[in-house]
């Protein structure tokens, strides 16, 4: 995928994730035709119902066309709350693990995933601010408290920084890895803004954690 196409796709994916959620954002990536990354053991996460639309699987060392792979659907209780399931991919005819190629390029799918995660972060930050505005303590909304304002401001800054980084057509692998790390940190910050409720399995903010699990499944250290 060319840098120009990545830039266009990134903006659209950010919007889709913000408006429709994690599964919709991941589905848009897959329908864009990029190879879906898998871990060294062939595991990955993707939306329920799009397995048949995957064009290719990116196993360590090789990209395998969909028609040359065997796919087994596995249970993933937490992922399924977000419409995401776990699958194991095995390249047909391979008896030993594929060897990783030297000097791989940053993976398009992992880069586009960062845009999905950014859209989710922005959506959940807006929800957190609305939640805190509705919580009145000593006659004032919690959003008037300095610590809350600082956390919100820091998260907004992180989101803007990541958006700027992802707009760079020459984005180096190290910058992509750092963007995902900052998304992890910002996701936990937003989760804490919901108080104890943010740690409940059924809370909507769980999408940020599940998106982090997708990243763990999709990256193979190639872009670090």
Tab-separated table of C-alpha atoms in Angstrom:
chain	number	residue	atom	x	y	z
A	1	UNK	CA	0.000	0.000	0.000
A	2	UNK	CA	1.442	3.375	-1.003
A	3	UNK	CA	2.014	6.164	1.581
A	4	UNK	CA	-0.728	8.213	-0.084
A	5	UNK	CA	-3.266	5.392	0.190
A	6	UNK	CA	-2.253	4.747	3.797
A	7	UNK	CA	-2.863	8.411	4.606
A	8	UNK	CA	-6.345	8.350	3.078
A	9	UNK	CA	-7.194	5.024	4.703
A	10	UNK	CA	-5.906	6.186	8.092
A	11	UNK	CA	-8.301	9.114	8.237
A	12	UNK	CA	-11.262	6.968	7.229
A	13	UNK	CA	-10.359	4.198	9.677
A	14	UNK	CA	-10.085	6.711	12.493
A	15	UNK	CA	-13.594	7.948	11.689
A	16	UNK	CA	-15.065	4.454	11.352
A	17	UNK	CA	-13.606	3.349	14.691
A	18	UNK	CA	-14.774	6.529	16.425
A	19	UNK	CA	-18.316	6.186	15.102
A	20	UNK	CA	-18.834	2.414	14.794
A	21	UNK	CA	-16.311	0.702	17.050
A	22	UNK	CA	-13.391	-1.720	17.013
A	23	UNK	CA	-14.851	-4.537	14.911
A	24	UNK	CA	-15.938	-2.117	12.185
A	25	UNK	CA	-12.484	-0.537	12.093
A	26	UNK	CA	-10.727	-3.890	11.868
A	27	UNK	CA	-13.156	-5.045	9.191
A	28	UNK	CA	-12.320	-1.960	7.126
A	29	UNK	CA	-8.602	-2.779	7.360
A	30	UNK	CA	-9.184	-6.353	6.199
A	31	UNK	CA	-11.431	-5.281	3.338
A	32	UNK	CA	-8.631	-2.956	2.215
A	33	UNK	CA	-6.684	-6.045	1.161
A	34	UNK	CA	-3.669	-5.898	3.495
A	35	UNK	CA	-2.277	-9.188	4.790
A	36	UNK	CA	-3.475	-9.934	8.318
A	37	UNK	CA	-0.496	-10.400	10.662
A	38	UNK	CA	-0.242	-13.489	12.862
A	39	UNK	CA	1.961	-14.307	15.833
A	40	UNK	CA	4.845	-16.770	15.638
A	41	UNK	CA	2.387	-19.537	16.566
A	42	UNK	CA	-0.110	-18.525	13.866
A	43	UNK	CA	-2.597	-16.861	16.199
A	44	UNK	CA	-4.391	-13.632	15.420
A	45	UNK	CA	-7.543	-11.685	16.274
A	46	UNK	CA	-10.069	-10.347	13.814
A	47	UNK	CA	-13.765	-9.490	13.625
A	48	UNK	CA	-16.336	-12.249	13.650
A	49	UNK	CA	-17.687	-12.884	10.160
A	50	UNK	CA	-14.824	-11.522	8.034
A	51	UNK	CA	-12.567	-14.582	7.930
A	52	UNK	CA	-13.745	-15.370	4.429
A	53	UNK	CA	-12.807	-11.860	3.261
A	54	UNK	CA	-9.130	-12.094	4.240
A	55	UNK	CA	-6.909	-11.898	1.165
A	56	UNK	CA	-3.720	-13.188	2.792
A	57	UNK	CA	-2.189	-14.059	6.143
A	58	UNK	CA	1.187	-12.680	7.180
A	59	UNK	CA	3.019	-15.396	9.079
A	60	UNK	CA	6.584	-14.825	10.337
A	61	UNK	CA	8.788	-15.023	7.275
A	62	UNK	CA	6.109	-15.285	4.597
A	63	UNK	CA	2.767	-14.008	3.353
A	64	UNK	CA	0.364	-16.869	2.660
A	65	UNK	CA	-2.631	-16.466	0.300
A	66	UNK	CA	-5.914	-17.223	2.010
A	67	UNK	CA	-6.570	-20.239	-0.207
A	68	UNK	CA	-3.314	-21.854	0.983
A	69	UNK	CA	-4.055	-21.656	4.682
A	70	UNK	CA	-6.125	-23.629	7.153
A	71	UNK	CA	-8.062	-21.468	9.622
A	72	UNK	CA	-9.328	-22.696	12.983
A	73	UNK	CA	-11.645	-20.480	15.035
A	74	UNK	CA	-10.877	-20.447	18.767
A	75	UNK	CA	-12.740	-19.028	21.724
A	76	UNK	CA	-11.773	-15.611	23.080
A	77	UNK	CA	-14.312	-14.578	25.704
A	78	UNK	CA	-13.148	-10.989	26.171
A	79	UNK	CA	-12.596	-10.317	22.464
A	80	UNK	CA	-16.030	-11.612	21.602
A	81	UNK	CA	-17.601	-8.877	23.737
A	82	UNK	CA	-16.277	-6.521	21.037
A	83	UNK	CA	-17.214	-8.714	18.090
A	84	UNK	CA	-13.643	-10.014	17.782
A	85	UNK	CA	-12.594	-13.667	17.699
A	86	UNK	CA	-9.296	-15.549	17.805
A	87	UNK	CA	-8.120	-17.779	14.978
A	88	UNK	CA	-5.134	-20.019	14.346
A	89	UNK	CA	-3.581	-20.005	10.878
A	90	UNK	CA	-1.521	-22.882	9.453
A	91	UNK	CA	0.046	-22.714	5.996
A	92	UNK	CA	-0.826	-25.896	4.114
A	93	UNK	CA	2.163	-28.113	3.453
A	94	UNK	CA	4.403	-26.407	6.014
A	95	UNK	CA	5.967	-28.938	8.375
A	96	UNK	CA	8.343	-26.553	10.169
A	97	UNK	CA	8.010	-22.911	11.240
A	98	UNK	CA	8.703	-20.447	8.441
A	99	UNK	CA	11.905	-18.461	8.809
A	100	UNK	CA	11.671	-14.706	9.233
A	101	UNK	CA	13.037	-12.661	6.352
A	102	UNK	CA	15.765	-10.081	6.952
A	103	UNK	CA	15.030	-6.353	7.322
A	104	UNK	CA	11.243	-6.466	6.949
A	105	UNK	CA	9.374	-3.253	6.217
A	106	UNK	CA	6.856	-1.756	8.679
A	107	UNK	CA	3.598	-3.626	8.313
A	108	UNK	CA	0.682	-1.779	6.701
A	109	UNK	CA	-1.870	-3.545	8.882
A	110	UNK	CA	-0.129	-2.567	12.120
A	111	UNK	CA	0.087	1.023	10.936
A	112	UNK	CA	-3.592	1.120	10.019
A	113	UNK	CA	-4.456	-0.510	13.342
A	114	UNK	CA	-2.925	2.516	15.069
A	115	UNK	CA	-5.505	4.714	13.323
A	116	UNK	CA	-8.325	2.459	14.514
A	117	UNK	CA	-6.995	2.597	18.070
A	118	UNK	CA	-6.713	6.375	17.859
A	119	UNK	CA	-10.343	6.698	16.793
A	120	UNK	CA	-11.428	4.498	19.700
A	121	UNK	CA	-9.330	6.529	22.132
A	122	UNK	CA	-10.903	9.788	20.968
A	123	UNK	CA	-14.414	8.345	21.254
A	124	UNK	CA	-13.887	6.969	24.741
A	125	UNK	CA	-12.233	10.192	25.935
A	126	UNK	CA	-15.340	12.105	24.849
A	127	UNK	CA	-17.488	9.570	26.719
A	128	UNK	CA	-15.298	9.892	29.821
A	129	UNK	CA	-15.575	13.687	29.837
A	130	UNK	CA	-19.364	13.437	29.498
A	131	UNK	CA	-19.429	10.944	32.373
A	132	UNK	CA	-17.325	13.179	34.608
A	133	UNK	CA	-19.425	16.217	33.753
A	134	UNK	CA	-22.449	14.355	35.077
A	135	UNK	CA	-20.767	13.511	38.369
A	136	UNK	CA	-21.328	16.340	40.856
A	137	UNK	CA	-19.237	16.463	44.023
A	138	UNK	CA	-19.471	19.374	46.469
A	139	UNK	CA	-21.718	21.122	43.983
A	140	UNK	CA	-19.252	20.993	41.099
A	141	UNK	CA	-18.689	18.546	38.205
A	142	UNK	CA	-15.620	16.350	38.502
A	143	UNK	CA	-14.261	17.919	35.308
A	144	UNK	CA	-13.477	21.067	37.307
A	145	UNK	CA	-10.879	19.196	39.357
A	146	UNK	CA	-7.285	19.948	38.423
A	147	UNK	CA	-6.146	16.311	38.311
A	148	UNK	CA	-8.997	15.399	35.981
A	149	UNK	CA	-8.314	18.360	33.726
A	150	UNK	CA	-4.636	17.434	33.572
A	151	UNK	CA	-5.403	13.812	32.645
A	152	UNK	CA	-7.807	14.892	29.912
A	153	UNK	CA	-5.372	17.483	28.563
A	154	UNK	CA	-2.508	14.970	28.512
A	155	UNK	CA	-4.643	12.455	26.626
A	156	UNK	CA	-5.718	15.066	24.069
A	157	UNK	CA	-2.057	15.952	23.537
A	158	UNK	CA	-1.124	12.311	23.059
A	159	UNK	CA	-3.958	11.814	20.553
A	160	UNK	CA	-2.908	14.856	18.536
A	161	UNK	CA	0.721	13.773	18.573
A	162	UNK	CA	-0.123	10.279	17.370
A	163	UNK	CA	-2.369	11.679	14.631
A	164	UNK	CA	0.535	13.833	13.439
A	165	UNK	CA	2.926	10.865	13.514
A	166	UNK	CA	0.552	8.664	11.522
A	167	UNK	CA	0.221	11.356	8.850
A	168	UNK	CA	3.961	11.012	8.088
A	169	UNK	CA	4.265	9.069	4.788
A	170	UNK	CA	7.811	8.024	5.755
A	171	UNK	CA	6.842	6.774	9.195
A	172	UNK	CA	9.766	4.716	10.559
A	173	UNK	CA	9.146	1.460	12.386
A	174	UNK	CA	10.397	2.841	15.691
A	175	UNK	CA	7.884	5.668	15.587
A	176	UNK	CA	5.068	3.211	14.886
A	177	UNK	CA	6.040	1.069	17.858
A	178	UNK	CA	6.162	4.158	20.077
A	179	UNK	CA	2.718	5.252	18.839
A	180	UNK	CA	1.222	1.931	19.891
A	181	UNK	CA	2.943	2.135	23.270
A	182	UNK	CA	1.507	5.608	23.836
A	183	UNK	CA	-1.929	4.347	22.821
A	184	UNK	CA	-1.591	1.646	25.500
A	185	UNK	CA	-0.737	4.254	28.138
A	186	UNK	CA	-3.439	6.695	27.066
A	187	UNK	CA	-5.991	3.884	27.026
A	188	UNK	CA	-5.327	3.107	30.671
A	189	UNK	CA	-5.580	6.795	31.548
A	190	UNK	CA	-8.998	7.030	29.910
A	191	UNK	CA	-10.091	3.818	31.633
A	192	UNK	CA	-9.302	5.326	35.051
A	193	UNK	CA	-11.465	8.358	34.248
A	194	UNK	CA	-14.522	6.093	34.459
A	195	UNK	CA	-13.615	5.101	38.008
A	196	UNK	CA	-14.288	1.545	39.188
A	197	UNK	CA	-16.849	1.076	36.409
A	198	UNK	CA	-14.101	1.293	33.805
A	199	UNK	CA	-12.653	-2.017	34.984
A	200	UNK	CA	-15.882	-3.949	34.538
A	201	UNK	CA	-15.961	-6.396	31.660
A	202	UNK	CA	-19.218	-5.016	30.286
A	203	UNK	CA	-18.087	-1.367	30.259
A	204	UNK	CA	-17.705	0.145	26.750
A	205	UNK	CA	-14.149	1.329	27.526
A	206	UNK	CA	-13.058	-2.316	27.327
A	207	UNK	CA	-12.702	-1.693	23.561
A	208	UNK	CA	-9.381	0.055	24.270
A	209	UNK	CA	-8.014	-2.999	26.063
A	210	UNK	CA	-9.240	-5.418	23.386
A	211	UNK	CA	-7.684	-3.180	20.698
A	212	UNK	CA	-4.402	-3.537	22.580
A	213	UNK	CA	-4.803	-7.316	22.482
A	214	UNK	CA	-5.290	-7.103	18.707
A	215	UNK	CA	-2.041	-5.184	18.469
A	216	UNK	CA	-0.275	-7.853	20.533
A	217	UNK	CA	-1.551	-10.490	18.102
A	218	UNK	CA	-0.801	-8.490	14.965
A	219	UNK	CA	2.733	-7.314	15.594
A	220	UNK	CA	5.723	-9.629	15.192
A	221	UNK	CA	8.465	-7.179	16.263
A	222	UNK	CA	9.174	-6.600	12.560
A	223	UNK	CA	8.632	-2.866	12.836
A	224	UNK	CA	10.546	-2.255	16.056
